[in-house]
């Protein structure tokens, strides 16, 4: 159901010339997720595993994805829970295992300890983290996005580079297949003058002329015209630009991010669904009244857990209502723009913020 809604909503944003076969794409994704996460053929997938898979496979910045993951594996104080981090590694490392990369990047008992053990942190230059003993969101991002990062997650930044290269166009000739332009990665020889290969030829070991596969090659994700390259070289020679770009990860607050309550953020809706929306609101919990009310005899952790459970159940009910309404509107060929906008916003927020 979730994958069907994702593809239907995203397919609406594509131009008519780029529309995809939704049913076929849904079946491929569903079968692949089942093969990756239902190894024992129980007929079910953990919600956490589904969140990890969808968040890592979708288009977006790696830093944003890891920030989202940290909200799922941290406690109320904003520090990482080791048991949840192990569950995350099991879920994310199931992705390369599903494509026969288990021997290199599969999960084992030492994977979680190797990411934040003393030797690994010392090699990565995070001696301060060794003294603290606790991992916050900034420590989590610094370790997992370092270059090189943890051994078991070295494939993750490469996956994102490949995703970015899918739409990169290089208007140069490939010396292997002699195509005038190509997409993907571009590889340039550091010994042969202006010798460039597309990713297909480079990965297959195709060569021509005096070039051999022993020559050092440099990988390019984008293309710069010769004029821009000369201009950049001149600026560097006159020290108008820094010689090395400093890609620092921004520092985020250690305070855990508050999750958004969508029960009061509802756009105007058509009259025919107004009653459904009011019914959904009537079942929602008022967090402000809980916070301002008398002190409960329960502990704060139990109270927060109760609130989160009730809120999630309410949002599940709200999504179910609008899913049914959207299906009915599609059957009757009725266009409800505000309903679709609300459903899209609510659904994707559920995947990446609240589930």
Coordinates of C-alpha atoms in Angstrom, one line a residue:
X1 CA 0.0 0.0 0.0
X2 CA 2.8 2.4 0.9
X3 CA 4.8 1.8 -2.2
X4 CA 1.7 2.2 -4.4
X5 CA 1.0 5.6 -2.9
X6 CA 4.6 6.7 -3.2
X7 CA 4.8 5.9 -6.9
X8 CA 1.4 7.3 -7.7
X9 CA 2.1 10.6 -6.0
X10 CA 5.6 10.9 -7.4
X11 CA 4.5 9.9 -10.9
X12 CA 2.1 12.9 -10.9
X13 CA 5.1 15.2 -10.6
X14 CA 6.8 13.9 -13.7
X15 CA 6.3 15.3 -17.2
X16 CA 4.0 13.3 -19.4
X17 CA 7.0 12.1 -21.5
X18 CA 8.7 10.6 -18.4
X19 CA 5.7 8.8 -16.9
X20 CA 6.6 5.4 -15.5
X21 CA 4.7 2.1 -15.3
X22 CA 3.5 2.4 -11.7
X23 CA 2.3 -1.2 -11.2
X24 CA 5.5 -2.6 -12.6
X25 CA 7.7 -0.3 -10.5
X26 CA 5.7 -1.1 -7.4
X27 CA 6.0 -4.9 -7.9
X28 CA 9.8 -4.6 -8.5
X29 CA 10.3 -2.6 -5.3
X30 CA 8.0 -4.8 -3.2
X31 CA 9.6 -8.0 -4.4
X32 CA 13.1 -6.6 -3.8
X33 CA 12.2 -5.4 -0.3
X34 CA 10.7 -8.7 0.6
X35 CA 13.8 -10.6 -0.6
X36 CA 16.0 -8.2 1.4
X37 CA 14.1 -8.2 4.7
X38 CA 12.0 -11.3 4.7
X39 CA 14.7 -13.9 4.6
X40 CA 12.7 -16.3 6.8
X41 CA 9.5 -16.0 4.6
X42 CA 7.3 -14.8 7.5
X43 CA 5.3 -12.6 5.2
X44 CA 6.1 -9.3 7.0
X45 CA 8.7 -6.6 7.1
X46 CA 9.6 -4.5 10.2
X47 CA 8.5 -0.8 9.9
X48 CA 11.9 0.3 10.9
X49 CA 13.5 -1.7 8.1
X50 CA 11.1 -0.1 5.6
X51 CA 12.0 3.4 6.9
X52 CA 15.7 2.7 6.5
X53 CA 15.3 1.3 3.0
X54 CA 13.1 4.1 1.7
X55 CA 15.1 6.9 3.3
X56 CA 18.4 5.6 1.9
X57 CA 17.1 4.8 -1.6
X58 CA 15.2 8.0 -2.2
X59 CA 16.7 11.1 -3.8
X60 CA 18.2 13.5 -1.3
X61 CA 21.3 14.6 0.5
X62 CA 23.2 12.0 2.5
X63 CA 23.4 14.3 5.5
X64 CA 19.7 14.8 5.6
X65 CA 19.1 11.1 5.5
X66 CA 21.5 10.4 8.3
X67 CA 19.9 13.2 10.4
X68 CA 16.6 11.5 10.0
X69 CA 18.0 8.1 10.9
X70 CA 19.5 9.6 14.1
X71 CA 16.1 10.7 15.2
X72 CA 15.1 7.1 15.0
X73 CA 18.0 5.7 17.0
X74 CA 18.4 8.4 19.7
X75 CA 16.8 8.8 23.1
X76 CA 14.9 11.7 24.5
X77 CA 18.1 13.5 25.5
X78 CA 19.5 13.5 21.9
X79 CA 22.1 10.7 22.4
X80 CA 22.5 7.6 20.4
X81 CA 21.2 4.3 21.7
X82 CA 23.6 1.5 20.9
X83 CA 21.0 -1.2 20.6
X84 CA 19.0 0.9 18.1
X85 CA 22.2 1.7 16.2
X86 CA 22.8 -2.0 15.8
X87 CA 19.3 -2.4 14.5
X88 CA 20.0 0.4 12.0
X89 CA 23.1 -1.3 10.8
X90 CA 21.3 -4.6 10.3
X91 CA 18.6 -2.9 8.2
X92 CA 20.9 -0.8 6.1
X93 CA 23.5 -3.5 5.5
X94 CA 20.7 -5.8 4.2
X95 CA 20.6 -3.5 1.1
X96 CA 24.0 -4.5 -0.2
X97 CA 23.5 -8.1 1.0
X98 CA 20.4 -8.2 -1.3
X99 CA 22.5 -7.5 -4.3
X100 CA 25.1 -10.2 -3.5
X101 CA 27.5 -7.9 -1.6
X102 CA 27.1 -9.6 1.7
X103 CA 30.7 -10.9 1.9
X104 CA 32.0 -7.4 1.7
X105 CA 29.3 -5.3 3.4
X106 CA 27.2 -7.7 5.3
X107 CA 26.3 -7.3 9.0
X108 CA 28.4 -9.1 11.6
X109 CA 28.7 -8.8 15.4
X110 CA 31.7 -6.4 15.2
X111 CA 30.2 -4.0 12.7
X112 CA 28.5 -1.7 15.2
X113 CA 31.5 -1.7 17.6
X114 CA 33.9 -0.9 14.8
X115 CA 32.1 2.3 13.9
X116 CA 32.6 4.0 17.3
X117 CA 35.4 2.0 18.9
X118 CA 38.5 3.8 20.2
X119 CA 40.8 2.7 17.5
X120 CA 38.4 3.6 14.7
X121 CA 37.7 7.0 16.2
X122 CA 41.4 7.7 16.7
X123 CA 42.1 6.9 13.1
X124 CA 39.3 9.2 12.0
X125 CA 40.6 12.0 14.2
X126 CA 37.7 12.1 16.7
X127 CA 39.7 11.8 20.0
X128 CA 37.2 14.1 21.8
X129 CA 34.4 11.7 21.1
X130 CA 36.4 8.9 22.8
X131 CA 36.5 11.0 26.0
X132 CA 32.8 11.9 26.0
X133 CA 31.6 8.3 25.6
X134 CA 28.2 9.4 24.2
X135 CA 27.3 10.1 20.6
X136 CA 25.1 13.1 19.6
X137 CA 23.9 14.0 16.2
X138 CA 27.0 16.0 15.3
X139 CA 29.3 13.1 16.3
X140 CA 27.1 10.7 14.4
X141 CA 27.3 12.7 11.2
X142 CA 31.0 13.4 11.5
X143 CA 31.9 9.7 11.9
X144 CA 29.5 8.3 9.2
X145 CA 30.3 11.1 6.7
X146 CA 34.1 11.1 7.2
X147 CA 36.4 10.2 4.3
X148 CA 37.1 7.3 4.6
X149 CA 34.2 6.4 6.8
X150 CA 33.4 3.1 8.6
X151 CA 34.4 0.1 6.6
X152 CA 30.9 -1.4 6.6
X153 CA 29.3 1.8 5.2
X154 CA 31.9 2.8 2.6
X155 CA 29.4 1.9 -0.2
X156 CA 26.8 4.5 1.0
X157 CA 28.5 7.7 -0.3
X158 CA 29.4 5.8 -3.5
X159 CA 25.7 5.0 -4.0
X160 CA 24.8 8.7 -3.7
X161 CA 27.5 9.7 -6.1
X162 CA 26.1 7.2 -8.6
X163 CA 22.7 8.6 -8.1
X164 CA 24.0 12.1 -8.8
X165 CA 25.9 10.9 -11.9
X166 CA 22.8 9.4 -13.5
X167 CA 21.7 12.8 -14.9
X168 CA 25.2 14.3 -15.5
X169 CA 25.9 14.9 -19.2
X170 CA 29.5 15.0 -20.5
X171 CA 29.7 16.6 -24.0
X172 CA 33.0 14.9 -24.9
X173 CA 33.8 11.9 -27.0
X174 CA 34.5 8.6 -25.3
X175 CA 37.7 7.0 -26.6
X176 CA 36.4 3.5 -25.9
X177 CA 33.0 3.4 -27.7
X178 CA 33.5 6.7 -29.6
X179 CA 30.2 8.2 -28.4
X180 CA 30.0 11.9 -28.9
X181 CA 28.4 12.5 -25.5
X182 CA 27.4 10.3 -22.6
X183 CA 25.9 10.3 -19.1
X184 CA 27.1 9.0 -15.8
X185 CA 30.7 9.1 -14.5
X186 CA 33.5 10.4 -16.7
X187 CA 37.1 9.0 -16.3
X188 CA 40.1 11.0 -17.6
X189 CA 43.6 9.5 -17.9
X190 CA 46.3 11.3 -16.0
X191 CA 49.0 10.2 -18.5
X192 CA 47.4 10.2 -21.9
X193 CA 46.5 13.7 -23.2
X194 CA 42.8 14.3 -23.3
X195 CA 41.9 10.6 -23.1
X196 CA 38.5 10.2 -21.6
X197 CA 36.2 7.2 -21.1
X198 CA 32.6 6.8 -20.2
X199 CA 31.7 4.7 -17.2
X200 CA 30.6 1.7 -19.3
X201 CA 34.0 1.5 -21.0
X202 CA 36.0 2.1 -17.9
X203 CA 34.1 -0.5 -15.9
X204 CA 34.5 -3.1 -18.7
X205 CA 38.2 -2.3 -19.2
X206 CA 37.9 -1.1 -22.8
X207 CA 40.9 0.8 -24.0
X208 CA 42.3 2.1 -27.3
X209 CA 45.5 3.5 -28.7
X210 CA 48.4 3.7 -26.3
X211 CA 46.2 3.8 -23.2
X212 CA 46.2 0.8 -20.9
X213 CA 44.2 -0.1 -17.8
X214 CA 47.3 0.4 -15.7
X215 CA 47.2 4.2 -16.2
X216 CA 45.9 6.3 -13.4
X217 CA 42.4 7.6 -14.1
X218 CA 40.5 10.4 -12.4
X219 CA 36.7 10.2 -11.9
X220 CA 34.5 13.2 -12.7
X221 CA 30.9 13.8 -11.7
X222 CA 30.3 16.9 -13.8
X223 CA 31.7 18.6 -16.9
X224 CA 33.6 21.9 -17.1
X225 CA 34.3 23.5 -20.4
X226 CA 37.9 24.2 -21.3
X227 CA 37.3 28.0 -20.9
X228 CA 36.1 27.5 -17.4
X229 CA 39.0 25.2 -16.6
X230 CA 41.5 27.8 -17.8
X231 CA 39.7 30.5 -15.8
X232 CA 39.7 28.4 -12.7
X233 CA 43.4 27.7 -13.1
X234 CA 44.2 31.4 -13.5
X235 CA 42.2 32.2 -10.4
X236 CA 44.1 29.5 -8.4
X237 CA 47.4 30.8 -9.7
X238 CA 46.6 34.3 -8.4
X239 CA 45.1 32.8 -5.2
X240 CA 41.7 34.2 -5.8
X241 CA 40.1 31.0 -4.7
X242 CA 41.2 28.6 -2.0
X243 CA 43.3 25.7 -3.3
X244 CA 41.1 23.2 -1.5
X245 CA 37.4 23.3 -0.8
X246 CA 36.6 22.9 2.8
X247 CA 33.5 20.7 3.0
X248 CA 32.7 21.0 6.7
X249 CA 29.6 19.4 8.1
X250 CA 27.4 22.1 9.7
X251 CA 26.9 21.9 13.4
X252 CA 23.4 21.1 14.6
X253 CA 21.8 21.6 18.0
X254 CA 22.2 18.8 20.5
X255 CA 18.5 19.3 21.5
X256 CA 16.3 16.6 19.8
X257 CA 14.2 18.0 17.1
X258 CA 10.5 18.2 17.9
X259 CA 8.2 16.3 15.6
X260 CA 5.5 18.2 13.9
X261 CA 1.9 17.7 14.9
X262 CA -0.1 17.8 11.7
X263 CA -3.5 17.5 13.3
X264 CA -3.8 21.3 13.3
X265 CA -2.0 22.0 10.1
X266 CA -4.7 21.2 7.6
X267 CA -5.4 23.2 4.4
X268 CA -9.0 24.1 3.3
X269 CA -10.7 21.0 2.0
X270 CA -13.7 20.4 -0.2
X271 CA -17.1 20.2 1.4
X272 CA -17.6 16.6 0.6
X273 CA -14.6 15.6 2.8
X274 CA -15.0 18.2 5.5
X275 CA -16.9 15.9 7.8
X276 CA -14.2 13.2 7.6
X277 CA -11.6 15.8 8.5
X278 CA -13.5 16.9 11.5
X279 CA -14.0 13.3 12.6
X280 CA -10.2 12.8 12.4
X281 CA -9.5 15.9 14.3
X282 CA -12.0 15.0 17.1
X283 CA -9.9 11.9 17.8
X284 CA -6.5 13.7 17.9
X285 CA -4.7 14.4 21.1
X286 CA -4.1 18.0 22.2
X287 CA -0.5 18.1 23.2
X288 CA -0.7 21.6 24.5
X289 CA -3.3 20.7 27.1
X290 CA -1.2 17.8 28.3
X291 CA 1.8 20.0 28.8
X292 CA -0.1 22.7 30.6
X293 CA -2.2 20.4 32.7
X294 CA -1.6 19.1 36.2
X295 CA 1.5 17.0 36.8
X296 CA 0.8 13.3 36.1
X297 CA 1.8 10.6 38.5
X298 CA 3.4 8.7 35.7
X299 CA 7.0 9.1 34.8
X300 CA 7.9 11.5 32.0
X301 CA 9.2 8.7 29.8
X302 CA 5.9 6.7 30.1
X303 CA 3.9 9.9 29.5
X304 CA 5.9 10.8 26.4
X305 CA 5.6 7.2 25.1
X306 CA 1.8 7.3 25.7
X307 CA 1.5 10.6 23.8
X308 CA 3.7 9.4 20.9
X309 CA 1.6 6.2 20.6
X310 CA -1.7 8.0 20.6
X311 CA -0.5 10.6 18.1
X312 CA 0.8 7.9 15.7
X313 CA -2.4 6.0 16.0
X314 CA -4.4 9.2 15.2
X315 CA -2.2 9.9 12.2
X316 CA -2.6 6.4 10.9
X317 CA -6.3 6.8 11.2
X318 CA -6.1 10.1 9.3
X319 CA -4.0 8.6 6.5
X320 CA -6.5 5.7 6.2
X321 CA -9.4 8.1 5.8
X322 CA -7.7 10.1 3.1
X323 CA -6.4 7.0 1.3
X324 CA -9.9 5.7 1.0
X325 CA -11.2 9.1 -0.1
X326 CA -8.4 9.4 -2.7
X327 CA -9.2 6.0 -4.1
X328 CA -12.9 6.9 -4.3
X329 CA -12.1 10.1 -6.1
X330 CA -9.9 8.3 -8.6
X331 CA -12.7 5.9 -9.4
X332 CA -15.2 8.6 -10.0
X333 CA -12.7 10.7 -11.9
X334 CA -13.2 13.6 -9.5
X335 CA -10.3 16.1 -9.1
X336 CA -9.7 17.2 -5.5
X337 CA -6.5 19.3 -5.7
X338 CA -6.4 20.4 -2.1
X339 CA -7.1 16.8 -0.9
X340 CA -4.2 15.4 -3.0
X341 CA -1.8 18.2 -1.8
X342 CA -2.7 17.5 1.8
X343 CA -2.3 13.7 1.4
X344 CA 1.0 14.0 -0.3
X345 CA 2.4 16.3 2.4
X346 CA 1.0 14.1 5.2
X347 CA 2.2 10.9 3.6
X348 CA 5.8 11.8 3.0
X349 CA 6.0 13.5 6.3
X350 CA 5.0 10.2 7.9
X351 CA 7.7 8.3 6.1
X352 CA 10.6 10.6 6.9
X353 CA 9.6 12.3 10.1
X354 CA 7.1 10.4 12.1
X355 CA 6.7 6.7 11.4

